[in-house]
Coordinates of C-alpha atoms and ligand atoms in Angstrom, one line a residue:
M1 CA -22.1 -67.8 -49.8
T2 CA -25.0 -69.9 -51.0
D3 CA -27.6 -67.8 -52.7
P4 CA -29.6 -66.4 -49.7
F5 CA -32.8 -66.9 -51.7
T6 CA -32.2 -70.7 -51.6
L7 CA -31.7 -70.5 -47.9
A8 CA -34.6 -68.3 -46.9
Q9 CA -38.1 -69.6 -46.0
P10 CA -39.8 -70.2 -49.4
Q11 CA -42.8 -68.0 -48.6
I12 CA -40.5 -65.0 -48.1
C13 CA -38.8 -65.3 -51.5
D14 CA -41.9 -64.5 -53.6
L15 CA -43.2 -61.7 -51.4
A16 CA -43.7 -58.4 -53.1
P17 CA -42.3 -55.8 -50.7
Y18 CA -44.9 -53.2 -49.5
Q19 CA -44.7 -50.1 -51.7
P20 CA -44.9 -46.9 -49.8
G21 CA -45.8 -43.5 -51.4
M22 CA -42.8 -41.9 -53.1
P23 CA -40.9 -39.7 -50.6
I24 CA -40.5 -36.0 -51.5
E25 CA -36.7 -36.2 -51.6
T26 CA -36.8 -39.1 -54.1
L27 CA -38.9 -37.1 -56.6
A28 CA -36.8 -34.0 -56.1
R29 CA -33.7 -36.1 -57.0
K30 CA -35.4 -37.8 -60.0
F31 CA -36.5 -34.6 -61.8
G32 CA -34.1 -32.1 -60.2
L33 CA -37.1 -30.3 -58.5
D34 CA -36.9 -28.1 -55.4
P35 CA -38.3 -30.3 -52.5
A36 CA -40.2 -27.2 -51.2
S37 CA -42.1 -27.1 -54.4
I38 CA -43.3 -30.7 -54.2
I39 CA -46.6 -31.7 -52.7
K40 CA -47.1 -35.2 -51.4
L41 CA -50.7 -36.6 -51.5
A42 CA -49.6 -40.2 -51.5
S43 CA -49.5 -41.7 -48.0
N44 CA -52.7 -40.6 -46.3
E45 CA -50.7 -38.4 -43.9
N46 CA -52.3 -35.4 -42.1
P47 CA -51.6 -32.2 -44.0
D48 CA -52.2 -30.2 -40.7
G49 CA -49.2 -32.0 -39.2
M50 CA -49.7 -32.9 -35.5
S51 CA -51.2 -31.1 -32.6
P52 CA -48.8 -28.4 -31.3
K53 CA -49.3 -30.0 -27.9
A54 CA -48.1 -33.3 -29.1
K55 CA -45.1 -31.6 -30.8
A56 CA -44.2 -29.8 -27.6
A57 CA -44.5 -33.0 -25.6
A58 CA -42.3 -34.9 -28.0
T59 CA -39.7 -32.2 -27.9
S60 CA -39.5 -32.2 -24.2
A61 CA -39.5 -36.0 -24.0
M62 CA -36.1 -35.9 -25.7
Q63 CA -34.7 -34.9 -22.3
D64 CA -35.5 -38.4 -21.0
A65 CA -34.8 -40.4 -24.2
S66 CA -31.8 -42.1 -22.7
R67 CA -34.2 -44.3 -20.6
Y68 CA -36.1 -47.3 -22.0
P69 CA -39.7 -46.4 -22.7
D70 CA -42.7 -47.4 -20.6
G71 CA -46.2 -47.5 -22.2
Y72 CA -48.0 -47.2 -18.9
A73 CA -49.1 -43.5 -19.3
L74 CA -50.5 -44.1 -22.8
R75 CA -52.3 -47.3 -21.8
Q76 CA -53.8 -45.4 -18.9
A77 CA -54.8 -42.5 -21.1
L78 CA -56.4 -44.9 -23.7
A79 CA -58.2 -46.8 -20.9
A80 CA -59.7 -43.6 -19.5
K81 CA -60.7 -42.2 -22.8
F82 CA -62.4 -45.3 -24.2
A83 CA -63.5 -47.0 -21.0
V84 CA -61.5 -50.2 -21.5
A85 CA -59.3 -52.0 -19.0
S86 CA -55.6 -51.4 -19.4
N87 CA -55.0 -55.2 -19.7
Q88 CA -57.1 -55.0 -22.9
I89 CA -54.6 -52.6 -24.6
V90 CA -51.6 -53.4 -26.7
L91 CA -49.3 -50.7 -28.0
G92 CA -47.7 -51.0 -31.4
N93 CA -45.0 -49.3 -33.5
G94 CA -47.7 -48.0 -35.7
S95 CA -50.8 -50.2 -36.3
N96 CA -48.8 -52.2 -38.8
D97 CA -46.8 -53.6 -35.9
L98 CA -50.1 -54.7 -34.2
L99 CA -51.4 -56.4 -37.3
D100 CA -48.1 -58.3 -37.4
L101 CA -48.3 -59.4 -33.8
I102 CA -51.9 -60.7 -34.4
A103 CA -50.7 -62.7 -37.4
R104 CA -47.8 -64.2 -35.4
V105 CA -50.1 -65.2 -32.6
F106 CA -52.8 -66.8 -34.6
L107 CA -51.4 -67.8 -38.0
G108 CA -48.9 -70.4 -39.2
K109 CA -48.7 -73.3 -41.6
G110 CA -52.1 -74.9 -42.1
A111 CA -54.1 -71.9 -41.0
Q112 CA -56.1 -69.6 -43.2
A113 CA -56.9 -65.9 -43.0
V114 CA -59.8 -64.4 -44.9
S115 CA -59.6 -60.9 -46.4
S116 CA -61.3 -58.9 -49.1
Q117 CA -60.1 -58.2 -52.6
Y118 CA -58.8 -54.5 -52.5
A119 CA -58.4 -54.6 -48.7
F120 CA -55.3 -53.0 -47.1
G121 CA -52.3 -54.9 -48.7
V122 CA -50.5 -55.6 -45.5
Y123 CA -53.0 -58.2 -44.4
Q124 CA -52.0 -60.6 -47.2
L125 CA -48.3 -59.8 -46.8
I126 CA -48.2 -60.6 -43.1
T127 CA -50.4 -63.7 -43.5
K128 CA -48.0 -65.0 -46.1
I129 CA -45.0 -64.4 -43.9
T130 CA -46.4 -66.8 -41.3
S131 CA -46.9 -69.5 -44.0
A132 CA -50.7 -69.3 -43.5
E133 CA -52.9 -69.3 -46.6
N134 CA -54.7 -66.1 -47.8
V135 CA -58.3 -66.7 -48.7
V136 CA -59.2 -63.6 -50.7
V137 CA -62.9 -62.9 -51.2
Q138 CA -64.1 -61.0 -54.2
A139 CA -65.0 -57.4 -53.4
R140 CA -68.5 -56.0 -53.8
K141 CA -68.6 -52.4 -55.1
F142 CA -64.9 -52.2 -54.1
G143 CA -65.8 -52.9 -50.5
H144 CA -66.0 -56.0 -48.3
D145 CA -68.6 -58.5 -49.2
L146 CA -69.4 -59.8 -45.6
A147 CA -71.8 -62.5 -46.7
A148 CA -69.2 -64.0 -49.0
M149 CA -66.5 -63.6 -46.4
R150 CA -68.7 -65.5 -43.9
R151 CA -69.0 -68.3 -46.5
A152 CA -65.2 -68.3 -47.0
I153 CA -64.6 -69.2 -43.3
S154 CA -63.5 -72.8 -42.8
E155 CA -62.3 -75.0 -39.9
K156 CA -58.8 -73.7 -40.8
T157 CA -59.7 -70.0 -40.6
R158 CA -58.1 -68.2 -37.6
I159 CA -58.4 -64.5 -38.7
V160 CA -60.7 -62.4 -40.7
W161 CA -59.1 -59.0 -41.6
I162 CA -61.5 -56.1 -42.1
A163 CA -60.5 -52.5 -42.8
N164 CA -63.3 -50.0 -42.0
P165 CA -63.0 -47.6 -43.8
N166 CA -60.9 -49.5 -46.2
N167 CA -57.6 -48.3 -47.8
P168 CA -57.2 -48.0 -50.8
T169 CA -60.8 -48.0 -51.9
G170 CA -62.3 -45.7 -49.2
T171 CA -65.4 -47.8 -48.7
L172 CA -67.3 -48.1 -45.4
L173 CA -69.3 -50.9 -43.8
G174 CA -72.3 -49.9 -41.8
A175 CA -72.3 -50.6 -38.0
A176 CA -75.3 -52.9 -38.2
E177 CA -74.1 -55.2 -40.9
L178 CA -70.6 -55.3 -39.3
E179 CA -72.0 -56.3 -35.9
T180 CA -74.2 -59.0 -37.5
F181 CA -71.1 -60.4 -39.2
I182 CA -69.0 -60.4 -36.0
A183 CA -71.9 -62.0 -34.0
D184 CA -72.1 -64.8 -36.6
V185 CA -68.4 -65.7 -36.8
P186 CA -67.5 -69.1 -35.4
E187 CA -65.7 -69.2 -32.1
H188 CA -62.4 -70.4 -33.5
V189 CA -62.0 -67.2 -35.6
V190 CA -60.6 -63.9 -34.6
V191 CA -62.0 -60.8 -36.3
V192 CA -59.5 -57.9 -36.7
L193 CA -61.3 -54.6 -37.3
D194 CA -58.8 -52.1 -38.5
E195 CA -60.1 -48.6 -37.9
A196 CA -57.1 -46.6 -39.0
Y197 CA -59.3 -43.9 -40.5
S198 CA -62.3 -44.0 -38.0
E199 CA -61.5 -40.5 -36.6
Y200 CA -62.4 -39.0 -40.0
L201 CA -65.9 -40.4 -39.9
K202 CA -68.8 -38.2 -38.9
E203 CA -70.4 -39.3 -35.7
S204 CA -73.4 -40.9 -37.4
D205 CA -71.2 -43.2 -39.6
R206 CA -69.0 -44.4 -36.7
A207 CA -69.7 -47.8 -35.2
D208 CA -69.5 -48.0 -31.4
S209 CA -67.0 -50.8 -31.9
V210 CA -65.4 -50.5 -28.4
A211 CA -68.8 -51.5 -26.9
W212 CA -68.7 -54.7 -29.0
L213 CA -65.5 -55.9 -27.2
E214 CA -67.5 -57.0 -24.2
K215 CA -70.0 -58.9 -26.3
Y216 CA -67.6 -60.5 -28.8
P217 CA -64.4 -61.8 -27.2
Q218 CA -62.9 -62.7 -30.5
L219 CA -63.0 -59.1 -31.7
I220 CA -59.7 -57.1 -32.0
L221 CA -59.8 -53.4 -32.7
V222 CA -56.7 -51.8 -34.3
R223 CA -56.2 -48.1 -34.5
T224 CA -53.4 -45.6 -35.2
F225 CA -52.1 -42.2 -34.3
S226 CA -50.7 -42.0 -37.9
K227 CA -53.7 -40.4 -39.6
A228 CA -56.0 -37.9 -37.9
Y229 CA -53.6 -37.5 -35.0
G230 CA -50.8 -36.7 -37.5
L231 CA -48.0 -38.9 -35.8
A232 CA -47.2 -41.1 -38.8
G233 CA -43.5 -40.5 -38.5
L234 CA -43.5 -41.3 -34.8
R235 CA -45.1 -44.8 -35.3
V236 CA -47.8 -45.4 -32.6
G237 CA -50.8 -47.6 -32.8
Y238 CA -53.0 -49.4 -30.3
A239 CA -55.2 -52.5 -30.2
F240 CA -58.1 -53.3 -27.9
A241 CA -58.8 -56.9 -27.3
S242 CA -59.9 -59.4 -24.7
P243 CA -57.4 -59.7 -21.8
A244 CA -56.4 -63.2 -23.1
I245 CA -55.7 -62.0 -26.6
A246 CA -53.9 -58.9 -25.4
D247 CA -51.7 -61.2 -23.2
L248 CA -50.9 -63.4 -26.2
M249 CA -50.0 -60.3 -28.3
N250 CA -47.8 -59.0 -25.5
R251 CA -45.9 -62.3 -25.5
V252 CA -44.7 -61.8 -29.1
R253 CA -44.3 -58.0 -28.9
Q254 CA -40.8 -56.6 -28.6
P255 CA -40.5 -55.2 -25.0
F256 CA -39.8 -51.6 -26.1
N257 CA -41.6 -51.5 -29.4
V258 CA -42.8 -47.9 -29.1
T259 CA -40.3 -45.1 -28.3
H260 CA -40.5 -42.8 -25.3
V261 CA -40.8 -39.7 -27.5
S262 CA -43.7 -41.4 -29.5
I263 CA -45.5 -42.5 -26.4
T264 CA -45.3 -39.0 -24.8
A265 CA -46.5 -37.3 -28.1
A266 CA -49.4 -39.8 -28.3
V267 CA -50.6 -39.1 -24.8
A268 CA -50.7 -35.3 -25.6
A269 CA -52.3 -36.0 -29.0
L270 CA -55.0 -38.1 -27.5
A271 CA -55.9 -35.3 -25.1
D272 CA -56.2 -32.7 -27.9
D273 CA -59.7 -33.4 -29.2
E274 CA -59.9 -30.0 -30.8
F275 CA -57.0 -30.7 -33.1
V276 CA -58.6 -34.0 -34.3
A277 CA -62.0 -32.2 -34.8
Q278 CA -60.3 -29.5 -36.9
S279 CA -58.5 -32.2 -39.0
R280 CA -61.8 -34.0 -39.5
E281 CA -63.5 -30.8 -40.6
R282 CA -60.6 -29.8 -42.9
N283 CA -60.7 -33.3 -44.4
R284 CA -64.5 -33.0 -45.0
K285 CA -64.1 -29.7 -46.8
G286 CA -61.1 -31.0 -48.7
L287 CA -63.0 -34.1 -49.9
R288 CA -65.8 -31.9 -51.1
Q289 CA -63.3 -29.6 -52.9
L290 CA -61.6 -32.6 -54.6
R291 CA -64.9 -34.3 -55.5
D292 CA -66.3 -31.0 -57.0
G293 CA -63.1 -30.5 -59.0
L294 CA -63.0 -34.1 -60.2
D295 CA -66.6 -33.9 -61.2
K296 CA -65.8 -30.9 -63.3
L297 CA -63.0 -32.8 -65.0
G298 CA -65.3 -35.7 -65.6
L299 CA -63.2 -38.0 -63.5
P300 CA -65.2 -40.7 -61.6
A301 CA -64.1 -41.5 -58.0
L302 CA -64.9 -44.2 -55.4
P303 CA -66.7 -43.5 -52.1
A304 CA -64.3 -41.7 -49.8
Y305 CA -64.8 -42.2 -46.0
G306 CA -61.1 -41.8 -45.1
N307 CA -58.6 -39.0 -45.8
F308 CA -58.1 -39.9 -49.4
I309 CA -60.1 -40.4 -52.6
T310 CA -59.5 -43.0 -55.3
V311 CA -60.0 -41.8 -58.8
K312 CA -60.4 -43.6 -62.2
F313 CA -58.3 -42.3 -65.1
P314 CA -58.3 -43.2 -68.8
D315 CA -54.5 -43.8 -68.4
A316 CA -53.5 -43.8 -64.8
D317 CA -49.8 -44.5 -65.5
E318 CA -49.5 -41.5 -67.8
V319 CA -51.4 -39.2 -65.4
N320 CA -49.2 -40.3 -62.6
E321 CA -46.0 -39.6 -64.6
Q322 CA -47.3 -36.2 -65.6
L323 CA -48.2 -35.3 -62.0
L324 CA -44.8 -36.3 -60.8
R325 CA -43.2 -34.0 -63.5
Q326 CA -45.3 -31.2 -62.0
G327 CA -44.1 -32.0 -58.5
V328 CA -47.3 -33.7 -57.3
I329 CA -47.0 -37.2 -55.7
V330 CA -50.1 -39.4 -55.6
R331 CA -50.3 -43.1 -55.1
P332 CA -50.6 -45.6 -58.0
I333 CA -52.4 -48.8 -56.7
K334 CA -51.5 -51.2 -59.4
E335 CA -50.4 -53.8 -56.9
Y336 CA -54.0 -54.1 -55.9
G337 CA -55.0 -54.9 -59.5
M338 CA -56.4 -51.4 -59.8
V339 CA -54.4 -50.3 -62.8
D340 CA -56.8 -47.6 -63.8
Y341 CA -56.9 -45.8 -60.5
L342 CA -54.8 -43.4 -58.5
R343 CA -55.3 -42.8 -54.8
I344 CA -55.1 -39.2 -53.8
T345 CA -54.7 -38.1 -50.1
V346 CA -56.7 -35.0 -49.1
G347 CA -54.3 -32.1 -48.7
T348 CA -54.6 -28.5 -47.6
T349 CA -57.0 -26.3 -49.6
D350 CA -54.0 -25.0 -51.6
E351 CA -52.6 -28.5 -52.2
N352 CA -56.0 -29.8 -53.4
A353 CA -56.3 -26.8 -55.7
R354 CA -52.8 -27.3 -57.1
L355 CA -53.6 -31.0 -57.7
L356 CA -56.8 -30.1 -59.5
V357 CA -55.1 -27.5 -61.7
A358 CA -52.4 -30.0 -62.6
L359 CA -55.0 -32.7 -63.4
G360 CA -56.8 -30.2 -65.6
T361 CA -53.8 -29.5 -67.7
I362 CA -53.1 -33.2 -68.1
I363 CA -56.6 -34.3 -68.8
K364 CA -57.0 -31.6 -71.5
K365 CA -54.4 -33.5 -73.5
Y366 CA -56.6 -36.5 -74.0
Ligands
PLP1 C1 -56.1 -49.5 -43.3 C2 -54.8 -49.3 -42.7 N1 -54.4 -49.9 -41.6 C3 -53.2 -49.7 -41.1 C4 -52.3 -48.8 -41.6 C5 -51.0 -48.7 -40.9 O1 -50.7 -47.5 -40.4 P1 -49.6 -47.3 -39.3 O2 -48.7 -48.5 -39.2 O3 -48.9 -46.0 -39.7 O4 -50.4 -47.1 -38.0 C6 -52.7 -48.1 -42.7 C7 -51.7 -47.1 -43.3 O5 -51.9 -46.6 -44.3 C8 -53.9 -48.3 -43.3 O6 -54.3 -47.7 -44.4

């Protein structure tokens, strides 16, 4: 056969595949470690697992898994909880799926998408897949520079991608500056506000972004059940948008993109406010535990508004290698150009303590 790379769309050939955190089994095989002894603080998963109610719902949903799924119950539950109309809601196979749908609706050859340096890497990846051009704006203190992003908008711009809080830098934009930006965006531009980590924010830091939907029809909110709800492996996300944008997204969405088991678990997870509140509180304490420990080790870290903290090391590669040998998986973020940093997901109290002990032994060697 002709080399598939000469046949493929040219923009696909030089894509760098998304690099997920290393799976536990992979590390176990690499160093012959017992998988049970490994801790994974690499993918911003919830160390509390999922709500027991969501688990019970998912297990019983297996009884009906021979039927095609129907998102009605989850759209109804989201509509009731957030006071949006059900024709404003799109469900996704994780929020990644929704980001991809938005890109396919609005981007293509000749279009531009504006994003920030160090913003979630999937934005540039999916923009490139559509043949649109990435306009990447220099970060300010590792976060989005909204004034510079506004200046980067051209006639060709169709999407501005914003992650709030951002992954992998953990930075947060305030509600007022964010709303000022959205209000000022020209009418031919859609603003995608990715709030994957918003459940971890304390009330006073959280923008009432759902209320903005009525005022700003070009705003799309994207959220996920993967983080505070603990359903990462089930793949459920949702977007809120104007009915017209939701209609367009549904036209490119695969008809059964979220499974019945996942939808059922998400409905139960959404109703369990107590579980999410506990996860938020455990995360807050864990962040403090990590920050105190890192301070003692003299390791500087970036702001941390999500469920992870991004830390600067004298030799991040070496520290990562040594952590892996001790059965601790964290996330190098070299592909973001952050070669001196490792991103560490907040774990349980014990996991955080083990990470800090491991770092202590490694740092002493410098
Ligand atoms: C900012 C941000 N957006 C979206 C996602 C995608 O998550 P999922 O597809 O699991 O919903 C992630 C995952 O890490 C993320 O960090």
